[in-house]
Coordinates of C-alpha atoms in Angstrom, one line a residue:
X1 CA 274.5 52.9 205.2
X2 CA 273.5 55.4 207.2
X3 CA 272.3 53.5 210.2
X4 CA 275.5 51.2 209.5
X5 CA 277.4 53.4 210.0
X6 CA 276.1 55.1 213.2
X7 CA 275.9 51.0 214.7
X8 CA 279.7 51.9 214.3
X9 CA 280.2 54.9 215.9
X10 CA 278.9 53.6 219.2
X11 CA 280.5 50.4 218.5
X12 CA 284.1 52.3 218.5
X13 CA 282.5 54.0 221.0
X14 CA 282.3 51.2 223.2
X15 CA 285.1 49.4 222.1
X16 CA 287.0 52.6 223.4
X17 CA 284.7 52.5 226.9
X18 CA 285.8 49.1 227.7
X19 CA 289.2 49.5 226.8
X20 CA 290.0 51.9 229.1
X21 CA 288.5 49.7 231.6
X22 CA 290.5 47.0 231.1
X23 CA 294.1 48.1 230.1
X24 CA 294.4 52.4 230.9
X25 CA 291.8 53.0 233.4
X26 CA 273.1 65.3 243.8
X27 CA 271.3 65.8 241.2
X28 CA 271.1 69.8 241.0
X29 CA 268.2 69.9 239.3
X30 CA 269.7 71.9 235.8
X31 CA 268.8 68.7 233.7
X32 CA 266.4 68.8 232.4
X33 CA 263.4 66.4 233.7
X34 CA 262.7 69.2 236.5
X35 CA 263.8 66.7 239.2
X36 CA 264.6 67.4 242.1
X37 CA 264.3 64.2 244.9
X38 CA 261.8 63.6 248.0
X39 CA 259.9 60.3 250.0
X40 CA 256.5 58.6 249.8
X41 CA 254.4 55.2 249.5
X42 CA 251.6 53.0 247.3
X43 CA 252.2 50.1 245.7
X44 CA 249.4 49.7 242.8
X45 CA 246.6 50.7 241.5
X46 CA 244.5 47.4 241.3
X47 CA 241.0 47.0 242.3
X48 CA 242.1 45.7 245.4
X49 CA 244.6 47.8 246.0
X50 CA 243.8 49.6 249.4
X51 CA 246.0 52.3 248.6
X52 CA 244.0 53.8 246.4
X53 CA 241.5 54.5 248.4
X54 CA 240.9 57.0 251.5
X55 CA 240.9 55.1 254.0
X56 CA 244.1 53.6 253.7
X57 CA 246.7 53.0 256.4
X58 CA 244.6 54.2 259.5
X59 CA 247.6 54.2 261.6
X60 CA 246.1 51.3 263.3
X61 CA 249.2 48.0 263.2
X62 CA 249.8 47.0 260.4
X63 CA 250.3 43.1 261.3
X64 CA 246.5 43.2 262.1
X65 CA 245.0 45.1 259.8
X66 CA 245.3 46.2 256.0
X67 CA 248.2 47.4 254.6
X68 CA 249.8 49.0 251.9
X69 CA 251.6 46.0 250.3
X70 CA 249.1 43.4 249.3
X71 CA 251.5 40.5 249.8
X72 CA 250.7 37.1 251.2
X73 CA 253.6 37.5 253.9
X74 CA 253.4 40.9 255.0
X75 CA 251.9 40.7 257.7
X76 CA 255.5 38.9 258.5
X77 CA 257.4 42.2 257.6
X78 CA 255.3 45.5 258.3
X79 CA 256.1 48.2 256.0
X80 CA 257.3 51.3 255.7
X81 CA 253.9 53.5 256.4
X82 CA 253.9 55.8 259.2
X83 CA 251.4 57.2 261.3
X84 CA 247.9 58.7 259.1
X85 CA 248.9 62.2 261.9
X86 CA 252.3 62.4 259.2
X87 CA 250.6 61.7 256.0
X88 CA 248.0 63.3 254.0
X89 CA 246.5 60.4 252.2
X90 CA 243.5 62.1 251.2
X91 CA 245.8 63.8 248.9
X92 CA 248.7 61.0 248.4
X93 CA 247.1 58.6 246.9
X94 CA 245.8 60.1 244.2
X95 CA 249.2 61.8 242.9
X96 CA 251.0 58.1 242.8
X97 CA 247.5 56.9 240.5
X98 CA 248.7 59.8 238.0
X99 CA 252.5 59.8 238.8
X100 CA 252.0 55.7 237.4
X101 CA 249.5 56.4 234.4
X102 CA 252.0 59.1 233.4
X103 CA 254.6 56.7 233.2
X104 CA 252.7 54.3 231.2
X105 CA 252.1 56.5 229.0
X106 CA 255.9 57.6 228.9
X107 CA 255.3 60.7 230.1
X108 CA 258.4 60.6 233.1
X109 CA 258.2 64.6 233.4
X110 CA 254.7 65.2 234.6
X111 CA 254.6 61.5 236.7
X112 CA 258.3 63.1 238.8
X113 CA 256.1 65.4 239.5
X114 CA 253.5 63.6 240.5
X115 CA 255.8 61.3 242.8
X116 CA 257.7 64.8 243.4
X117 CA 255.1 65.5 245.4
X118 CA 253.6 63.0 247.3
X119 CA 257.0 63.1 249.3
X120 CA 256.4 65.9 249.9
X121 CA 253.2 65.2 251.5
X122 CA 254.3 61.6 252.9
X123 CA 258.1 62.1 253.7
X124 CA 258.4 59.1 256.0
X125 CA 256.9 56.2 253.3
X126 CA 259.3 54.9 250.3
X127 CA 256.8 53.8 247.2
X128 CA 256.4 58.0 245.9
X129 CA 261.1 57.9 245.6
X130 CA 260.9 55.1 243.6
X131 CA 258.3 56.1 241.4
X132 CA 260.8 59.4 241.2
X133 CA 264.0 56.7 240.4
X134 CA 261.8 55.4 237.4
X135 CA 260.8 58.3 236.5
X136 CA 264.8 59.1 235.9
X137 CA 265.7 55.8 234.7
X138 CA 262.8 56.2 231.9
X139 CA 264.1 60.0 231.4
X140 CA 267.6 58.4 230.3
X141 CA 266.3 55.5 228.5
X142 CA 264.9 58.0 226.8
X143 CA 268.0 60.3 226.8
X144 CA 269.8 57.9 225.2
X145 CA 268.1 57.1 222.5
X146 CA 268.0 61.5 221.0
X147 CA 272.3 60.9 221.7
X148 CA 271.2 58.3 219.2
X149 CA 269.3 60.4 216.5
X150 CA 271.9 63.1 217.2
X151 CA 275.0 60.8 215.9
X152 CA 272.6 59.5 213.0
X153 CA 271.4 63.3 211.8
X154 CA 274.7 64.8 212.8
X155 CA 276.4 66.5 210.2
X156 CA 279.3 65.3 208.8
X157 CA 281.1 68.4 206.8
X158 CA 284.0 69.9 208.5
X159 CA 283.2 72.5 210.9
X160 CA 284.9 75.9 211.1
X161 CA 286.0 75.5 215.0
X162 CA 288.3 73.1 215.6
X163 CA 287.1 72.8 219.1
X164 CA 283.7 72.2 218.0
X165 CA 282.7 67.8 216.8
X166 CA 280.4 65.2 217.6
X167 CA 282.9 64.4 220.4
X168 CA 282.9 67.3 221.8
X169 CA 279.2 68.0 221.8
X170 CA 278.5 64.5 222.8
X171 CA 280.5 65.1 226.1
X172 CA 278.6 68.2 226.8
X173 CA 275.8 67.1 226.8
X174 CA 277.1 63.8 229.3
X175 CA 277.9 66.5 231.2
X176 CA 275.1 68.8 231.5
X177 CA 272.4 66.5 231.5
X178 CA 273.0 63.0 232.3
X179 CA 275.5 62.8 235.3
X180 CA 273.3 64.6 237.6
X181 CA 270.3 62.3 236.8
X182 CA 272.7 59.2 237.3
X183 CA 273.3 60.6 240.4
X184 CA 270.3 61.0 241.9
X185 CA 269.3 57.8 240.7
X186 CA 272.6 56.8 242.7
X187 CA 271.0 58.6 245.7
X188 CA 267.5 57.5 245.3
X189 CA 269.0 53.7 245.5
X190 CA 270.7 54.4 248.1
X191 CA 268.3 55.5 250.0
X192 CA 265.6 53.0 249.5
X193 CA 268.5 50.5 250.5
X194 CA 269.3 52.3 253.4
X195 CA 265.7 53.3 255.3
X196 CA 263.1 51.6 252.7
X197 CA 264.5 47.9 252.6
X198 CA 261.0 46.0 252.0
X199 CA 259.5 48.8 249.9
X200 CA 257.3 47.1 247.0
X201 CA 255.5 48.8 244.4
X202 CA 253.7 48.2 241.1
X203 CA 253.4 48.7 237.8
X204 CA 251.1 47.5 235.6
X205 CA 253.0 48.4 232.9
X206 CA 256.3 50.8 232.4
X207 CA 257.8 51.4 229.0
X208 CA 261.6 52.2 228.9
X209 CA 262.1 51.9 225.3
X210 CA 260.4 52.3 223.1
X211 CA 260.2 52.5 219.5
X212 CA 257.8 54.8 217.8
X213 CA 254.5 53.1 219.3
X214 CA 255.6 50.1 220.1
X215 CA 257.2 49.1 223.2
X216 CA 260.3 47.0 222.8
X217 CA 261.1 47.3 226.8
X218 CA 258.7 46.8 229.1
X219 CA 259.9 47.1 232.9
X220 CA 256.1 46.8 234.9
X221 CA 255.4 44.5 237.7
X222 CA 256.3 44.6 241.2
X223 CA 258.9 46.3 241.8
X224 CA 261.4 45.2 245.0
X225 CA 264.6 45.9 246.7
X226 CA 266.6 43.9 243.9
X227 CA 264.8 46.0 241.6
X228 CA 265.9 49.1 243.6
X229 CA 269.5 47.1 242.7
X230 CA 269.7 46.5 239.8
X231 CA 268.6 50.4 238.8
X232 CA 272.1 51.5 240.9
X233 CA 274.1 49.2 239.0
X234 CA 272.1 50.7 236.3
X235 CA 273.4 53.9 236.9
X236 CA 276.7 53.3 238.0
X237 CA 277.3 51.4 234.5
X238 CA 276.1 54.1 232.6
X239 CA 278.4 56.2 234.9
X240 CA 281.5 54.3 234.1
X241 CA 280.8 54.7 231.0
X242 CA 280.3 58.8 230.3
X243 CA 283.2 59.3 232.9
X244 CA 285.9 57.4 230.6
X245 CA 283.7 59.6 227.5
X246 CA 285.1 62.8 229.9
X247 CA 288.7 61.6 231.0
X248 CA 289.7 62.3 226.4
X249 CA 290.0 64.8 224.1
X250 CA 286.8 63.8 221.8
X251 CA 288.1 65.7 218.6
X252 CA 288.6 63.9 216.2
X253 CA 287.5 64.3 211.7
X254 CA 284.6 63.4 211.4
X255 CA 284.3 63.2 207.5
X256 CA 287.0 61.4 207.4
X257 CA 284.6 59.1 209.6
X258 CA 281.4 59.9 207.3
X259 CA 283.3 59.0 204.1
X260 CA 285.2 55.6 205.2
X261 CA 284.4 52.7 202.1
X262 CA 283.5 50.4 204.6
X263 CA 283.4 46.4 202.7
X264 CA 280.5 45.6 201.7
X265 CA 281.3 41.7 201.9
X266 CA 280.8 40.4 205.6
X267 CA 284.3 38.8 206.0
X268 CA 285.2 39.5 209.6
X269 CA 289.0 39.7 208.5
X270 CA 288.4 42.7 205.8
X271 CA 286.1 44.8 208.2
X272 CA 288.3 44.8 211.0
X273 CA 290.9 45.9 208.7
X274 CA 288.9 48.8 208.1
X275 CA 288.1 49.5 211.3
X276 CA 291.7 49.4 212.5
X277 CA 292.6 51.7 208.9
X278 CA 290.2 54.1 209.8
X279 CA 291.3 54.5 213.8
X280 CA 295.3 55.3 211.8
X281 CA 293.5 57.9 209.9
X282 CA 291.6 59.6 212.5
X283 CA 295.1 58.8 215.0
X284 CA 297.7 60.7 212.6
X285 CA 296.0 63.1 211.3
X286 CA 297.8 66.1 211.8
X287 CA 294.5 68.3 213.0
X288 CA 293.7 66.9 215.9
X289 CA 297.1 65.8 217.3
X290 CA 295.4 65.5 220.9
X291 CA 292.5 62.6 220.1
X292 CA 292.1 60.3 222.8
X293 CA 294.7 62.4 224.8
X294 CA 294.2 62.9 229.0
X295 CA 292.1 65.7 229.2
X296 CA 292.7 68.8 232.3
X297 CA 291.4 66.3 235.0
X298 CA 291.5 63.1 232.5
X299 CA 293.0 61.2 235.1
X300 CA 290.1 61.6 237.6
X301 CA 287.3 60.7 235.0
X302 CA 289.3 57.6 234.4
X303 CA 289.9 56.8 238.3
X304 CA 285.9 57.1 238.5
X305 CA 285.2 55.6 234.8
X306 CA 287.3 52.4 236.9
X307 CA 285.1 52.9 240.5
X308 CA 282.1 53.2 238.7
X309 CA 282.2 50.2 236.0
X310 CA 283.5 47.8 239.2
X311 CA 280.7 49.3 241.6
X312 CA 278.4 48.8 239.1
X313 CA 279.3 44.9 238.3
X314 CA 279.2 43.9 241.3
X315 CA 275.7 45.6 242.3
X316 CA 274.6 43.7 239.5
X317 CA 275.3 40.4 240.5
X318 CA 274.0 40.8 243.9
X319 CA 271.0 42.1 242.7
X320 CA 270.4 38.9 241.1
X321 CA 271.2 37.0 243.7
X322 CA 269.2 39.1 246.5
X323 CA 266.3 38.2 243.6
X324 CA 267.1 34.7 244.6
X325 CA 266.8 34.9 248.1
X326 CA 263.1 36.3 247.3
X327 CA 260.6 34.0 249.6
X328 CA 257.2 35.6 248.4
X329 CA 255.6 35.1 245.6
X330 CA 256.9 35.8 242.4
X331 CA 254.4 36.0 239.8
X332 CA 254.5 39.5 239.1
X333 CA 257.9 40.6 240.4
X334 CA 260.1 42.5 237.5
X335 CA 263.5 39.6 238.3
X336 CA 262.3 36.9 239.9
X337 CA 262.6 33.0 239.5
X338 CA 260.0 30.2 238.4
X339 CA 259.2 28.2 241.3
X340 CA 258.8 24.8 239.8
X341 CA 257.7 22.9 242.9
X342 CA 255.7 25.3 244.5
X343 CA 257.8 25.6 247.9
X344 CA 258.1 29.0 248.0
X345 CA 261.5 29.4 247.3
X346 CA 264.6 29.1 245.7
X347 CA 265.9 25.7 244.4
X348 CA 269.3 24.9 242.4
X349 CA 268.8 24.4 238.8
X350 CA 264.3 26.3 238.9
X351 CA 264.5 29.1 236.4
X352 CA 265.0 32.3 235.9
X353 CA 261.9 35.7 234.8
X354 CA 264.3 39.0 233.7
X355 CA 263.5 41.6 232.1
X356 CA 263.0 41.4 228.0
X357 CA 263.4 37.8 228.2
X358 CA 260.8 36.6 230.6
X359 CA 261.2 33.1 231.5
X360 CA 264.6 32.1 230.7
X361 CA 265.8 29.0 228.6
X362 CA 267.6 26.7 230.3
X363 CA 270.8 27.9 227.3
X364 CA 270.3 31.4 228.1
X365 CA 269.8 30.9 231.7
X366 CA 273.1 29.5 231.4
X367 CA 274.8 32.5 229.5
X368 CA 272.9 34.9 232.0
X369 CA 274.9 33.3 234.8
X370 CA 278.0 33.3 233.1
X371 CA 277.6 37.2 232.7
X372 CA 276.3 37.7 236.7
X373 CA 279.7 35.4 238.0
X374 CA 281.8 37.7 235.4
X375 CA 280.3 41.4 236.5
X376 CA 280.7 39.6 240.6
X377 CA 285.0 39.0 239.3
X378 CA 285.5 41.9 236.6
X379 CA 284.3 44.3 239.1
X380 CA 286.8 43.0 241.6
X381 CA 289.9 43.6 239.0
X382 CA 288.4 46.9 238.1
X383 CA 288.1 48.1 241.5
X384 CA 291.9 46.3 242.5
X385 CA 294.1 49.0 243.9
X386 CA 291.7 52.1 243.4
X387 CA 289.8 53.5 246.7
X388 CA 286.9 51.1 246.6
X389 CA 289.3 47.6 246.4
X390 CA 287.5 44.6 248.0
X391 CA 290.8 43.0 249.8
X392 CA 294.2 45.9 249.1
X393 CA 295.6 43.5 250.9
X394 CA 295.3 40.9 248.1
X395 CA 295.2 41.3 244.6
X396 CA 292.0 40.8 241.9
X397 CA 293.1 38.9 238.9
X398 CA 290.2 38.7 236.7
X399 CA 290.0 34.5 234.6
X400 CA 290.1 35.6 231.0
X401 CA 288.5 32.6 230.4
X402 CA 284.8 33.7 232.3
X403 CA 284.5 35.6 229.2
X404 CA 283.5 32.6 227.1
X405 CA 279.7 33.4 227.0
X406 CA 280.6 36.2 225.2
X407 CA 282.5 34.7 222.3
X408 CA 279.7 31.9 222.1
X409 CA 276.8 34.7 222.0
X410 CA 279.0 36.4 219.4
X411 CA 279.4 32.9 217.6
X412 CA 275.4 33.3 217.3
X413 CA 274.5 36.6 216.4
X414 CA 277.6 37.7 213.7
X415 CA 277.2 33.9 212.7
X416 CA 277.4 35.7 209.1
X417 CA 280.7 37.1 210.0
X418 CA 281.9 33.5 209.5
X419 CA 283.8 34.0 212.3
X420 CA 286.5 31.5 214.3
X421 CA 285.4 29.9 216.6
X422 CA 287.7 31.4 219.5
X423 CA 288.0 29.7 223.1
X424 CA 289.1 32.1 226.0
X425 CA 291.8 30.1 228.4
X426 CA 291.5 30.5 231.6
X427 CA 294.9 32.9 232.3
X428 CA 294.2 34.8 235.1
X429 CA 295.4 38.8 234.3
X430 CA 296.0 41.0 236.5
X431 CA 294.1 44.4 235.3
X432 CA 294.2 46.6 238.9
X433 CA 298.3 47.7 238.6
X434 CA 296.9 49.0 234.9
X435 CA 293.9 50.8 235.8
X436 CA 295.0 53.9 238.4
X437 CA 298.6 54.2 236.5
X438 CA 297.6 55.1 233.0
X439 CA 300.3 55.7 230.4
X440 CA 300.8 59.9 230.1
X441 CA 299.3 60.3 226.6
X442 CA 296.1 58.6 228.0
X443 CA 295.0 56.0 224.9
X444 CA 296.7 57.8 222.1
X445 CA 299.2 55.4 221.8
X446 CA 297.8 52.3 223.1
X447 CA 295.1 52.6 221.2
X448 CA 297.4 53.2 217.5
X449 CA 299.2 50.6 218.7
X450 CA 296.9 48.1 218.9
X451 CA 295.3 49.4 215.4
X452 CA 298.4 49.2 213.7
X453 CA 298.7 45.4 215.2
X454 CA 295.6 44.8 213.9
X455 CA 295.9 45.8 210.9
X456 CA 298.7 44.4 209.6
X457 CA 297.4 41.0 211.0
X458 CA 294.9 41.6 208.7
X459 CA 296.1 42.3 205.9
X460 CA 294.7 41.4 202.4
X461 CA 297.8 38.2 200.8
X462 CA 297.0 40.3 197.5
X463 CA 298.9 42.9 198.7
X464 CA 301.4 41.4 200.1
X465 CA 304.8 42.1 199.8

């Protein structure tokens, strides 16, 4: 039951975060991965890789001698390897190999240190920066897993200090640890995008989500600028959720939540009735009258949440489009396409290769294509009317039928709930006007109104008057 409660708490947080985005709306090296920032280059440590030898990049013209890219078309784009007098290659290459090994072993702090030192030895090269970026992402996923464990094991007993709750503790973790690393991921990705657009860096293995000795998500393969863009999108999207968490008072009665009686059946109507009743109980608790109202800087945090969410969604869609424009071999790319006809470019109808899912089926590709279309359009809608509005002279409305991929996914994922088949109509919704002019009481009255409506609509027939 504890696992169910943990899932429900995370689900509630995501639900409220989504509502914040759709209705209300630098690293200083003090984080615990000891991460500042810097610069570098090496693409892999495979047998044929010339970067792992002392004579790598001798300074001769890269278009006439072997460079460190090891791709068939590399002589046409000339990598960003500087002359030998700028780099200490003898010490640089072992650091890159060691950094990769630490990432294989899920030792992100040690990996970051090696890549940072490599950038100091070769400050004009981009590859070790990408290594630092990968170490940061690995640290971030591990931190998220620790956060889940913390929520799972949180003591549900009432706390003596009314200002201390699971919400405020999570907010402190986000503010002190996670946002600074977000900022560094964003900065590294922006640097690589601007100064090293041809970067290619090979990881034989790159475990991200690990459960004990079992690797659930491996991002190994050749990372290029499309993958850098996806890392940037990742930082923006999680940053969006985090800024939303920091916008509102998060003190609530966890004891009430932990001891709430959820229905044992799989009936979706009963579950919605119970969840909405829980929200009402938390919001009407007289000991927590400020729950979901704005903190002192709440409106500024909400603006950051909306901007980060919009930029992250559009960057993610752009990264997929960028990957489909590549003309190099795709066999070892983290994100790429299956060149079925072997013509060296993506053609309409060819399937994609993505992390975790690997080679997509036609059905799954249709779902992900729907997600990318939605991401681009919803991103524009989130930015509409804000400081990063992509077209200030015209409105960007979101057509809710673009969420039908989600309805279809829910039909499959929650089949045991006997969900009714729901298909959304192509109705345009002006999200922008609501984003940057939220209610004065934050989300408190909005969430309470929605929860009360759901609670009344799902009332069991036997108790209706």
